[in-house]
PDB file of C-alpha atoms and ligand atoms in Angstrom:
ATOM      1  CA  UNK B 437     108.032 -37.070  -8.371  1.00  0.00           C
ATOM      2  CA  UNK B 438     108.175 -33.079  -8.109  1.00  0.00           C
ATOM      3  CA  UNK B 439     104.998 -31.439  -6.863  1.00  0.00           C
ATOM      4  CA  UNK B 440     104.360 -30.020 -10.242  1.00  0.00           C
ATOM      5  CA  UNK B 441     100.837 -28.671  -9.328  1.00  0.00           C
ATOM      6  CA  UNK B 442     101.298 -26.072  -6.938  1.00  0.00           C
ATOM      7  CA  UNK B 443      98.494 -23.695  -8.322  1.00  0.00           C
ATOM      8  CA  UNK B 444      95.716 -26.310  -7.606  1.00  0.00           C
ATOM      9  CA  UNK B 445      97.182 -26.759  -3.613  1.00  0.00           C
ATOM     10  CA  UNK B 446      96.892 -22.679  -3.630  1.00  0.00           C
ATOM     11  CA  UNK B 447      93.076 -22.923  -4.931  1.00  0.00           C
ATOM     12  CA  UNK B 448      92.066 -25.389  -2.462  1.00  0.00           C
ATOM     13  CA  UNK B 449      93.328 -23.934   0.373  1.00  0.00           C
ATOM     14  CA  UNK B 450      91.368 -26.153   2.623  1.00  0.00           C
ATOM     15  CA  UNK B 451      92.298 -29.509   1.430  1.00  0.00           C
ATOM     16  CA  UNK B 452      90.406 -32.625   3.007  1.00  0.00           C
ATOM     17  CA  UNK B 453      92.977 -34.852   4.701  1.00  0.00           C
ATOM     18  CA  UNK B 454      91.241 -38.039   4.034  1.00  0.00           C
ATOM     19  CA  UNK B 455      89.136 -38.223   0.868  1.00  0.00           C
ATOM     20  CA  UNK B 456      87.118 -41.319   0.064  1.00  0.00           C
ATOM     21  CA  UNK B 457      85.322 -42.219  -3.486  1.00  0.00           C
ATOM     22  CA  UNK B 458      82.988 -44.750  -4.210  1.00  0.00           C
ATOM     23  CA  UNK B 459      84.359 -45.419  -7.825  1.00  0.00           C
ATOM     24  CA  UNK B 460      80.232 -45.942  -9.261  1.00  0.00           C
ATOM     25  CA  UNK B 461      79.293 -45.582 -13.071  1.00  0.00           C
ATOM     26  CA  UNK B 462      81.553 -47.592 -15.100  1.00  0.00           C
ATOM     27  CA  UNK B 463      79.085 -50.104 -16.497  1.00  0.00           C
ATOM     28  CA  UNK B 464      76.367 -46.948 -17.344  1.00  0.00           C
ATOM     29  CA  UNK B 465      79.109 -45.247 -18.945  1.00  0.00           C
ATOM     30  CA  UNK B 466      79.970 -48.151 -21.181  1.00  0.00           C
ATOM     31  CA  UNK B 467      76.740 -49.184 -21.879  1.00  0.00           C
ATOM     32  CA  UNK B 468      75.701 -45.185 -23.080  1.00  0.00           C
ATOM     33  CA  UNK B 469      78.269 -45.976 -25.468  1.00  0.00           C
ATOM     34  CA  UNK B 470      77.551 -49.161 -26.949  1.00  0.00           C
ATOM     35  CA  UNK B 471      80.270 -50.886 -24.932  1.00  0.00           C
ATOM     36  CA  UNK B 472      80.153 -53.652 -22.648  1.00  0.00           C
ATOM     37  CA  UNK B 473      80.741 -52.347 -19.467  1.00  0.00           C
ATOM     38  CA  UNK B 474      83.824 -53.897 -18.987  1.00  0.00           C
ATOM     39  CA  UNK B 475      85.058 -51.515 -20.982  1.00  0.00           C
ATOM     40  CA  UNK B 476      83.702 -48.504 -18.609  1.00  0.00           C
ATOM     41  CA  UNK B 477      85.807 -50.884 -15.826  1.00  0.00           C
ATOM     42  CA  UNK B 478      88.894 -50.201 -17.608  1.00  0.00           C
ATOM     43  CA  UNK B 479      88.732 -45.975 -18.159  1.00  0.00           C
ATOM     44  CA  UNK B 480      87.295 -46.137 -14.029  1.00  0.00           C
ATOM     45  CA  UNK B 481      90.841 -47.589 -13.817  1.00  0.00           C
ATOM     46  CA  UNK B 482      92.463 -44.652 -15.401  1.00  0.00           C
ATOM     47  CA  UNK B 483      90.563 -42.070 -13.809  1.00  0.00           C
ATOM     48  CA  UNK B 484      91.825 -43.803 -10.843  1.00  0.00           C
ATOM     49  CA  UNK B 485      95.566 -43.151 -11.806  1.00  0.00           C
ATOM     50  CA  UNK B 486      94.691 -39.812 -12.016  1.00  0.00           C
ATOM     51  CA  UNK B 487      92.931 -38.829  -9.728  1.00  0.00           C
ATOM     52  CA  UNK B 488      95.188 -40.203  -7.211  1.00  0.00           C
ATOM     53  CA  UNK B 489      98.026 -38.234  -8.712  1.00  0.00           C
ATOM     54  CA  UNK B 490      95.560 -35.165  -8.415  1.00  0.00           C
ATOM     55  CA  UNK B 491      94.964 -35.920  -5.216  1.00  0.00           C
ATOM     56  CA  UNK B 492      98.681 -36.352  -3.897  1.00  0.00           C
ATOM     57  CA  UNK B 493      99.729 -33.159  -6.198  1.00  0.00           C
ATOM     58  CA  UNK B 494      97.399 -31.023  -4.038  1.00  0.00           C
ATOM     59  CA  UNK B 495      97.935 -32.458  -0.581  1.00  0.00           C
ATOM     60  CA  UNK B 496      95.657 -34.836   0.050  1.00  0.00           C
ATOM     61  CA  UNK B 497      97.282 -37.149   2.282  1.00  0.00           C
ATOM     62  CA  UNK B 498      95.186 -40.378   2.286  1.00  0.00           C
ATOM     63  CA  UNK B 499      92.941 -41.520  -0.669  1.00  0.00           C
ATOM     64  CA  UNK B 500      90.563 -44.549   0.103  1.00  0.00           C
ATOM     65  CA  UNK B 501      88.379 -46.104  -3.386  1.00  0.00           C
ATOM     66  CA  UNK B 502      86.030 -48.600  -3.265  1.00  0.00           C
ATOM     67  CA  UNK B 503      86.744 -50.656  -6.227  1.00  0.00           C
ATOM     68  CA  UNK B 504      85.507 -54.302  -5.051  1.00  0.00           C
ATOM     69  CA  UNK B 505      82.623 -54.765  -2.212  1.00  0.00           C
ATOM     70  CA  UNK B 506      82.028 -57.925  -0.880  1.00  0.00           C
ATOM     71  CA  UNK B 507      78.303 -58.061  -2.847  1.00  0.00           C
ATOM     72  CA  UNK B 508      79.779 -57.291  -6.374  1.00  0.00           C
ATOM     73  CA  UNK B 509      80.812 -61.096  -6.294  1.00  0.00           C
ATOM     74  CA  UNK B 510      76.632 -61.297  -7.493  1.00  0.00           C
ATOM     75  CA  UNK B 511      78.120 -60.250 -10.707  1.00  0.00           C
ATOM     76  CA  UNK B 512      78.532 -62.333 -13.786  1.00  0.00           C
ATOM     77  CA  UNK B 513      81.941 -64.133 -13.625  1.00  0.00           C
ATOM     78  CA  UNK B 514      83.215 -62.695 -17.042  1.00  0.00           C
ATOM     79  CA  UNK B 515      83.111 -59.333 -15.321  1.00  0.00           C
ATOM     80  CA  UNK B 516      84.584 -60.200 -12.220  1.00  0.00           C
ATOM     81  CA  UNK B 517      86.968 -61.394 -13.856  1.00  0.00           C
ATOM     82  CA  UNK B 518      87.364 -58.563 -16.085  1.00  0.00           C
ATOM     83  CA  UNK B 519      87.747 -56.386 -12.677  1.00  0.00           C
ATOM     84  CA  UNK B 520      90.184 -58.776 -11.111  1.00  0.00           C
ATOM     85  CA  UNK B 521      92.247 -58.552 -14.488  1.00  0.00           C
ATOM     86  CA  UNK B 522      92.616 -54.561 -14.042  1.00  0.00           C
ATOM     87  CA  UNK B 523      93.300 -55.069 -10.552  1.00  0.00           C
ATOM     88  CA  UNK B 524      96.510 -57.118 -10.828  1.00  0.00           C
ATOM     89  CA  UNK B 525      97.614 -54.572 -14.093  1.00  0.00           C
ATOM     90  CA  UNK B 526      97.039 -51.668 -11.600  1.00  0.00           C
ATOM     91  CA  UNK B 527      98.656 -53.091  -8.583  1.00  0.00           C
ATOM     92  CA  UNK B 528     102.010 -54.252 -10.746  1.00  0.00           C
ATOM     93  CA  UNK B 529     101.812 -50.816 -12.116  1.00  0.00           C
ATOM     94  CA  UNK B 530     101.613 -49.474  -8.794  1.00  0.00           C
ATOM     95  CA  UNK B 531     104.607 -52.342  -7.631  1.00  0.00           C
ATOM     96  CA  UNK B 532     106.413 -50.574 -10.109  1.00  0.00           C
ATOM     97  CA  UNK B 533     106.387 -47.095  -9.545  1.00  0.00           C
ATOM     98  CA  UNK B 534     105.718 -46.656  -5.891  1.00  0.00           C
ATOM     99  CA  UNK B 535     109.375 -46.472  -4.935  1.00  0.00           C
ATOM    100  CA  UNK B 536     109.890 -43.797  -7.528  1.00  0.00           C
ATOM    101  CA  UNK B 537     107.191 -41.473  -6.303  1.00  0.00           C
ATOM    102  CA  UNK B 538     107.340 -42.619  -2.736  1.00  0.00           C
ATOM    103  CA  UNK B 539     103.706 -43.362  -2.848  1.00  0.00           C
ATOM    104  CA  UNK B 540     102.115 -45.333  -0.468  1.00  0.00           C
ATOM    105  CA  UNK B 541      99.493 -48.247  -1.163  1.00  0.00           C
ATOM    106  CA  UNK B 542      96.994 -50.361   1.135  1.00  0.00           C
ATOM    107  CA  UNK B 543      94.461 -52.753   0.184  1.00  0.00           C
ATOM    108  CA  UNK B 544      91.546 -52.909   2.474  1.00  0.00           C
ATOM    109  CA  UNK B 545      89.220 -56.485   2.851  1.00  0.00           C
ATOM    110  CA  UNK B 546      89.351 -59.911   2.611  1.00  0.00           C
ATOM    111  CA  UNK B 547      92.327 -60.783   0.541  1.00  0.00           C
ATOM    112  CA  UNK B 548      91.224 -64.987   1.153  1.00  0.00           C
ATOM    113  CA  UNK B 549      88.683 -64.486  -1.147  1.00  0.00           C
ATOM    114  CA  UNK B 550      91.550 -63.033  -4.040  1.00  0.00           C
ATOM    115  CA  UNK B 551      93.984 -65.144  -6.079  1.00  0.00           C
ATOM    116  CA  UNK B 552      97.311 -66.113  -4.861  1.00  0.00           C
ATOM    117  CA  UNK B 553      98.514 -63.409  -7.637  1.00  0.00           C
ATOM    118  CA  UNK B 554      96.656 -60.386  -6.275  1.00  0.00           C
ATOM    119  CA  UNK B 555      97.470 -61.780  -2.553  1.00  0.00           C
ATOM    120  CA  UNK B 556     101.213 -61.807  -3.856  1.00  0.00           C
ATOM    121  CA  UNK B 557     101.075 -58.247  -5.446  1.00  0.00           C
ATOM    122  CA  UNK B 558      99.332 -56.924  -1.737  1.00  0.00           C
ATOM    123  CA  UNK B 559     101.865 -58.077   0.051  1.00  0.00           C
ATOM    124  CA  UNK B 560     104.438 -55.945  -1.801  1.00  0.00           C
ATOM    125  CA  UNK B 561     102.891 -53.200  -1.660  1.00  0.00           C
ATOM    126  CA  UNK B 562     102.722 -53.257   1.614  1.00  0.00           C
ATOM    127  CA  UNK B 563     106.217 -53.543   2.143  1.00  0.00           C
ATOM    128  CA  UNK B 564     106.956 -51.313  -0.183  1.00  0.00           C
ATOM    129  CA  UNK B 565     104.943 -48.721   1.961  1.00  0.00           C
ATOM    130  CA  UNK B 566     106.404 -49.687   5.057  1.00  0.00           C
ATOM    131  CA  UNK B 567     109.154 -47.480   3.757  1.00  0.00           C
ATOM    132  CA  UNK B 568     108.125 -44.222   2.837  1.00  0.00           C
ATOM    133  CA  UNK B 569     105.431 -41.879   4.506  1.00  0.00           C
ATOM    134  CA  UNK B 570     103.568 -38.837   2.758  1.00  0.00           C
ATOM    135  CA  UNK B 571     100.351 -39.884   0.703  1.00  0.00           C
ATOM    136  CA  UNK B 572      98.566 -42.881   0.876  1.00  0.00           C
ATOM    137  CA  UNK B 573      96.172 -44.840  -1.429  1.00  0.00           C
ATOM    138  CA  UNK B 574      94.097 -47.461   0.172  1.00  0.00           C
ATOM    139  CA  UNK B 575      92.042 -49.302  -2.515  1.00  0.00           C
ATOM    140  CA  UNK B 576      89.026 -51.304  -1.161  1.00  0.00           C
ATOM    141  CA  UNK B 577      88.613 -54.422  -2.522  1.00  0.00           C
ATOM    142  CA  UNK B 578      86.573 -57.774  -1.752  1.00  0.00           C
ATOM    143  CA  UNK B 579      85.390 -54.779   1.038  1.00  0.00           C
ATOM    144  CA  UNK B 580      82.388 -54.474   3.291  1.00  0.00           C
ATOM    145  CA  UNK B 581      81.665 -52.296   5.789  1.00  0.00           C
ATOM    146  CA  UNK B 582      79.112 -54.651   7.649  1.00  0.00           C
ATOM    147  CA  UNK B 583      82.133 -57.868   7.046  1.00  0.00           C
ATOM    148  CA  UNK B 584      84.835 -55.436   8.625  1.00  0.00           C
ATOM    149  CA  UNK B 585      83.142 -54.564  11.721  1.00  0.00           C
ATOM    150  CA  UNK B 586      82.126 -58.155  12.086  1.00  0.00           C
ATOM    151  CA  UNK B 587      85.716 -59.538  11.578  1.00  0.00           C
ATOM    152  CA  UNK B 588      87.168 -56.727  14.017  1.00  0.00           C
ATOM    153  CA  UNK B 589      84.334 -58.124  16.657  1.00  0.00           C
ATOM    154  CA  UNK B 590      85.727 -61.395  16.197  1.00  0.00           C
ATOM    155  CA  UNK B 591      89.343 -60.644  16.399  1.00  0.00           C
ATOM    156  CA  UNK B 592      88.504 -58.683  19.480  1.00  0.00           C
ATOM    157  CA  UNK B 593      86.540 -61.488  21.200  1.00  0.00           C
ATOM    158  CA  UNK B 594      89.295 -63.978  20.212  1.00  0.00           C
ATOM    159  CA  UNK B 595      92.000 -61.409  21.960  1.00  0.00           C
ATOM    160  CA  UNK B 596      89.596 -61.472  24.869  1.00  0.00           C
ATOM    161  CA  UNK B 597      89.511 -64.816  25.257  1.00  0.00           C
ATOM    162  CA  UNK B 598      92.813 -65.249  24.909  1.00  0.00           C
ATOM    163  CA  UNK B 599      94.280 -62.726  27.533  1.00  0.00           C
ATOM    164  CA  UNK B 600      95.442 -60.440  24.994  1.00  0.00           C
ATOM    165  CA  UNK B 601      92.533 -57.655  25.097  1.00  0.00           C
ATOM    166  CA  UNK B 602      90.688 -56.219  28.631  1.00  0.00           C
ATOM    167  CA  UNK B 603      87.301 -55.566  28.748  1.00  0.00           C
ATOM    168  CA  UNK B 604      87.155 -51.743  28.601  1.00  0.00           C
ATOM    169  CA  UNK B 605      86.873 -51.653  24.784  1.00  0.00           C
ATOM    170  CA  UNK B 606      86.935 -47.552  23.620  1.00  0.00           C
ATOM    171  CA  UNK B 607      86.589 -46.627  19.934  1.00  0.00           C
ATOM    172  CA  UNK B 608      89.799 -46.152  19.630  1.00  0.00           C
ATOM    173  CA  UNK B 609      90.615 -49.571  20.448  1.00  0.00           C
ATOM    174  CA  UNK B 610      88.231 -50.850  18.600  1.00  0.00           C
ATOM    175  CA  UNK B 611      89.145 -48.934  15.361  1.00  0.00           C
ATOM    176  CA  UNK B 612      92.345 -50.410  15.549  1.00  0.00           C
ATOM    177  CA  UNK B 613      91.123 -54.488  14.978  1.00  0.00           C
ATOM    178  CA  UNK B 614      89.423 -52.892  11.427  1.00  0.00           C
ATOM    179  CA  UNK B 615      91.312 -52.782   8.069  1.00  0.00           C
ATOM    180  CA  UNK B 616      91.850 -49.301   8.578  1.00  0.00           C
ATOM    181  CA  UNK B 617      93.780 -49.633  11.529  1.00  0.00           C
ATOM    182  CA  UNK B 618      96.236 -46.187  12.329  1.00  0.00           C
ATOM    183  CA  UNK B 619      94.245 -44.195   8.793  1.00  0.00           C
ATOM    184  CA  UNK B 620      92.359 -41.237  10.142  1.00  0.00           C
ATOM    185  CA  UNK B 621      88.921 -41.261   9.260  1.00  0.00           C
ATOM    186  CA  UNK B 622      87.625 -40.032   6.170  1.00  0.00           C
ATOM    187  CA  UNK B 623      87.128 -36.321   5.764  1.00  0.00           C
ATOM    188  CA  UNK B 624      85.075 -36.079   2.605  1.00  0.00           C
ATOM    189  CA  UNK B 625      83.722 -39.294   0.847  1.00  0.00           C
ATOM    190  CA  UNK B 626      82.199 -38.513  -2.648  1.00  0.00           C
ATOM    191  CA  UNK B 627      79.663 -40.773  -4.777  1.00  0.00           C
ATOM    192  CA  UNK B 628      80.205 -40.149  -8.292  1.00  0.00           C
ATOM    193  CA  UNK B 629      77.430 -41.967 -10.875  1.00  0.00           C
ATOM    194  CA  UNK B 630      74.216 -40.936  -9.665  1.00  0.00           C
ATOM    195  CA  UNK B 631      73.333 -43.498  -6.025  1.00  0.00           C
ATOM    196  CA  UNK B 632      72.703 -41.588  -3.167  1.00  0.00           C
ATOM    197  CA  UNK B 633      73.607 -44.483  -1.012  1.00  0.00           C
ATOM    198  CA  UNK B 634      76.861 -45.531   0.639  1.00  0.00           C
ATOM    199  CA  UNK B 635      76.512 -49.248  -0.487  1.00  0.00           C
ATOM    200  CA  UNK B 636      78.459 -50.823   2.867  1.00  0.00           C
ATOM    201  CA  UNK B 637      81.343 -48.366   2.499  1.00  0.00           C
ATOM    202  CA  UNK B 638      83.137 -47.029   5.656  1.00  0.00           C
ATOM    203  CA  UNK B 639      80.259 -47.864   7.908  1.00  0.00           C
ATOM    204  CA  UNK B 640      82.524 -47.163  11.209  1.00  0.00           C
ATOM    205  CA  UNK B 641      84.627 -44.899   9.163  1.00  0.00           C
ATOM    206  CA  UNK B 642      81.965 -41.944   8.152  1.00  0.00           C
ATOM    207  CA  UNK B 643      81.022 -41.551  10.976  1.00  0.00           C
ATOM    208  CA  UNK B 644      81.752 -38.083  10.594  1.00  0.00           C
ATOM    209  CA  UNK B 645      82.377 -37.499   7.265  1.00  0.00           C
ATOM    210  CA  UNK B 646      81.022 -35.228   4.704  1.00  0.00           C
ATOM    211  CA  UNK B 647      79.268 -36.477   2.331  1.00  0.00           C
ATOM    212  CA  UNK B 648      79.319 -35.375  -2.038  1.00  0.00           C
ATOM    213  CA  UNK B 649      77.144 -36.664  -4.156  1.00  0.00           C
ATOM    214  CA  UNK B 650      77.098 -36.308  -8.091  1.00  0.00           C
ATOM    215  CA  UNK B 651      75.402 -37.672 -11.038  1.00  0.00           C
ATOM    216  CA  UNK B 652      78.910 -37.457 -12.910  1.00  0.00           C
ATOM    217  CA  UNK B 653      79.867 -40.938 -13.694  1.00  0.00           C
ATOM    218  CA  UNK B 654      83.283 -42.309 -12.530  1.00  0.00           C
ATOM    219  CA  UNK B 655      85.170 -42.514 -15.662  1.00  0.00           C
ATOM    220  CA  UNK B 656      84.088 -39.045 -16.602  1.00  0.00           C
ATOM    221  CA  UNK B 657      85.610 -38.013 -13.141  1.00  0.00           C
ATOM    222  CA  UNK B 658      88.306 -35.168 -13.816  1.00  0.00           C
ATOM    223  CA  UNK B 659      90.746 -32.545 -11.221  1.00  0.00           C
ATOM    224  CA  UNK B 660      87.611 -30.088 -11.974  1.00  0.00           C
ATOM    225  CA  UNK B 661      84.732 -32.470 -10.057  1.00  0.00           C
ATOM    226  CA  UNK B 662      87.213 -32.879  -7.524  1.00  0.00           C
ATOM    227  CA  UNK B 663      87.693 -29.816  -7.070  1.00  0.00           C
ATOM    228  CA  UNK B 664      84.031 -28.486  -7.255  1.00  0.00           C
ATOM    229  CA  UNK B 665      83.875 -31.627  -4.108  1.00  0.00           C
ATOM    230  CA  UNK B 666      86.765 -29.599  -1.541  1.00  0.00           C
ATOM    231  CA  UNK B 667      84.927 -26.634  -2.792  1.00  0.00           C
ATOM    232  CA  UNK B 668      81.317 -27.548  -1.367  1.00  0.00           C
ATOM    233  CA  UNK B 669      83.561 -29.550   1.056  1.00  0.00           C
ATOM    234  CA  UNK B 670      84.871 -26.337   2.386  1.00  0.00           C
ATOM    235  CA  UNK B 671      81.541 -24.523   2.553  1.00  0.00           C
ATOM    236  CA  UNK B 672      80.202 -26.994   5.127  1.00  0.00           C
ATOM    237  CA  UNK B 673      79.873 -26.885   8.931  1.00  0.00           C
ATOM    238  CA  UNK B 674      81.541 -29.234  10.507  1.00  0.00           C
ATOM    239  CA  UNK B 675      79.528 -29.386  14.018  1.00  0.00           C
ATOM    240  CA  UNK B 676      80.585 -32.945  15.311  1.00  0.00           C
ATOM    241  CA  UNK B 677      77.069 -32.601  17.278  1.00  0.00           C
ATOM    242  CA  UNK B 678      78.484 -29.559  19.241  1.00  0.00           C
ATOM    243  CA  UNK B 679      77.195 -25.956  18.264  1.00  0.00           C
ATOM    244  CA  UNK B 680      78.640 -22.976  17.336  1.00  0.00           C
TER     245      UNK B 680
HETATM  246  C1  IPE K 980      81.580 -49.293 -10.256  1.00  0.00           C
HETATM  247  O1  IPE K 980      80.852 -49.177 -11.430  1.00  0.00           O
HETATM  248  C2  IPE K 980      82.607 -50.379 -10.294  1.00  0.00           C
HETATM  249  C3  IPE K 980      82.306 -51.533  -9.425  1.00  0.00           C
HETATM  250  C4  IPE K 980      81.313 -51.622  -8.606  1.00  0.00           C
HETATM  251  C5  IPE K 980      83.217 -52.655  -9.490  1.00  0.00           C
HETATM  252  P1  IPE K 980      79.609 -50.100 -11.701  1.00  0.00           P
HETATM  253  O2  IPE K 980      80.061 -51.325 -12.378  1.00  0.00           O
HETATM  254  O3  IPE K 980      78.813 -50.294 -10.476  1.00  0.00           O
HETATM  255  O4  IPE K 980      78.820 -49.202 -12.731  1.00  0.00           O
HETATM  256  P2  IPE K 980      77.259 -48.992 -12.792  1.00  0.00           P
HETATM  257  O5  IPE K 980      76.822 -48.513 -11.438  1.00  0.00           O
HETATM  258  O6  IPE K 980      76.646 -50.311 -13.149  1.00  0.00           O
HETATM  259  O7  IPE K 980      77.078 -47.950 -13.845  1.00  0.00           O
HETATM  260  C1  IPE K 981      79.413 -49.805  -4.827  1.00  0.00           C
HETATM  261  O1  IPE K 981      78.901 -49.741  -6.117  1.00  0.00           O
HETATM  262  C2  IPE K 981      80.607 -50.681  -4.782  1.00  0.00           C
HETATM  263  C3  IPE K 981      81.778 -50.189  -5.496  1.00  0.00           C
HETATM  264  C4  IPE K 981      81.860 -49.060  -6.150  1.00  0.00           C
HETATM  265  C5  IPE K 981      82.934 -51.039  -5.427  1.00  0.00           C
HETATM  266  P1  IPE K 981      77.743 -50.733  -6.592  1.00  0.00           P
HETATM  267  O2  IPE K 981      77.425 -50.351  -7.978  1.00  0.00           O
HETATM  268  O3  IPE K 981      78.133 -52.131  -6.338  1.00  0.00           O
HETATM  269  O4  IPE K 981      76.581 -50.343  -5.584  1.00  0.00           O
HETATM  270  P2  IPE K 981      75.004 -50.474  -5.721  1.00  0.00           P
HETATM  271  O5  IPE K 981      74.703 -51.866  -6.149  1.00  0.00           O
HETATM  272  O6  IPE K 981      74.564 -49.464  -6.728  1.00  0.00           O
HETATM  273  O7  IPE K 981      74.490 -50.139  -4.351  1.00  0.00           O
HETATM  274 MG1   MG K 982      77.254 -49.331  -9.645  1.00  0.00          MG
END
């Protein structure tokens, strides 16, 4: 697809590289309406859609959501299974139309823990991204940031063990056992619905990051809260512990 939003990539001239969202609000924003808060699941997942397109229109170049941690399994079944249901629409959808727009998709976590269906639909996406570059979406799902670093410890100590690994581990090299393996770390990651918390998200990841906070909730998440995000994004001082 065209870039058909070239005035928004002029107004945020400084565009984050690597943007991360903790998708938070969709049951609150339900239940202010009467709904059950599946129903706030399923306008998150829309908001989704377009904010990704947002964010690829204006030259983002990787998106990473949280949309399934390994602690919202606590939750009652029908809405786990409610969230598992959008999950597999949006991932088909995304099937569907990734070779069209050239878009990219990765699912970060444990996909043992998913159903042979969503494993299925991961695995073509992921072939289907092996072929194109330009932006990404990574979607985290049945994701932790405590269970990554864990499971990259392990894979390293089994590499170890095995001959495959030396014992001069660097970041670098140890970045590359976690999901997020060859993704740059994120730039900006925003917390729409009110938490001031990261909730296991990126532990290794953020390192670095700037962080957004807003009491918007995440179906009521539009281009302009984005954009107000790069803005105060922008106006920060990125120091990396050095000084200016
Ligand atoms: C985020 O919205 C979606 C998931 C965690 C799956 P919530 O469902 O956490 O919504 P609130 O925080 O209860 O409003
Ligand atoms: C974080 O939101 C996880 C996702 C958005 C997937 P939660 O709603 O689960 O986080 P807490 O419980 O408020 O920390
Ligand atoms: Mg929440």
């Amino acid at each position: 697809m065209p870039n058909n939003n070239q005035a928004g990539k002029r107004e945020n001239a400084r565009v984050p590289r690597h943007i991360a969202i903790i998708l938070d609000g969709n049951g609150r924003w339900a239940r202010k309406r009467g709904l059950p808060r599946t129903a706030g699941h399923a306008v998150g997942a829309e908001t989704f859609r377009k904010i990704a397109t947002y964010c690829r229109d204006i030259g983002v170049e990787y998106l990473t959501v949280y949309a399934f941690s390994t602690e919202n399994w606590k939750r009652p079944e029908g809405e786990v299974a409610a969230i598992m249901k959008l999950l597999g629409k949006y991932l088909q959808e995304a099937i569907d139309t990734m070779e069209r727009d050239h878009i990219r998709m990765k699912v970060l976590g444990g996909l043992e823990e998913l159903s042979p269906e969503l494993r299925a639909m991961v695995r073509k996406t992921d072939e289907i991204s092996q072929r194109y570059e330009g932006f990404q979406a990574n979607i985290c799902l049945n994701y932790g940031g405590r269970d990554e670093i864990l499971r990259a410890a392990r894979r390293y100590a089994a590499d170890y063990a095995e001959g495959r690994a030396d014992a001069d581990l660097t970041e670098e090299g140890f970045s590359e056992y976690l999901y997020s393996a060859g993704i740059p770390d994120p730039d900006l990651l925003i917390r729409p619905g009110g938490e001031v918390r990261i909730s296991n998200f990126l532990l290794w990841q953020c390192a670095y990051a700037e962080f957004y906070f807003t009491d918007v909730l995440w179906p009521d998440f539009g281009p302009e809260e984005l954009d107000k995000a790069i803005a105060v994004f922008n106006s920060r001082d990125r120091r990396y512990g050095g000084v200016k």
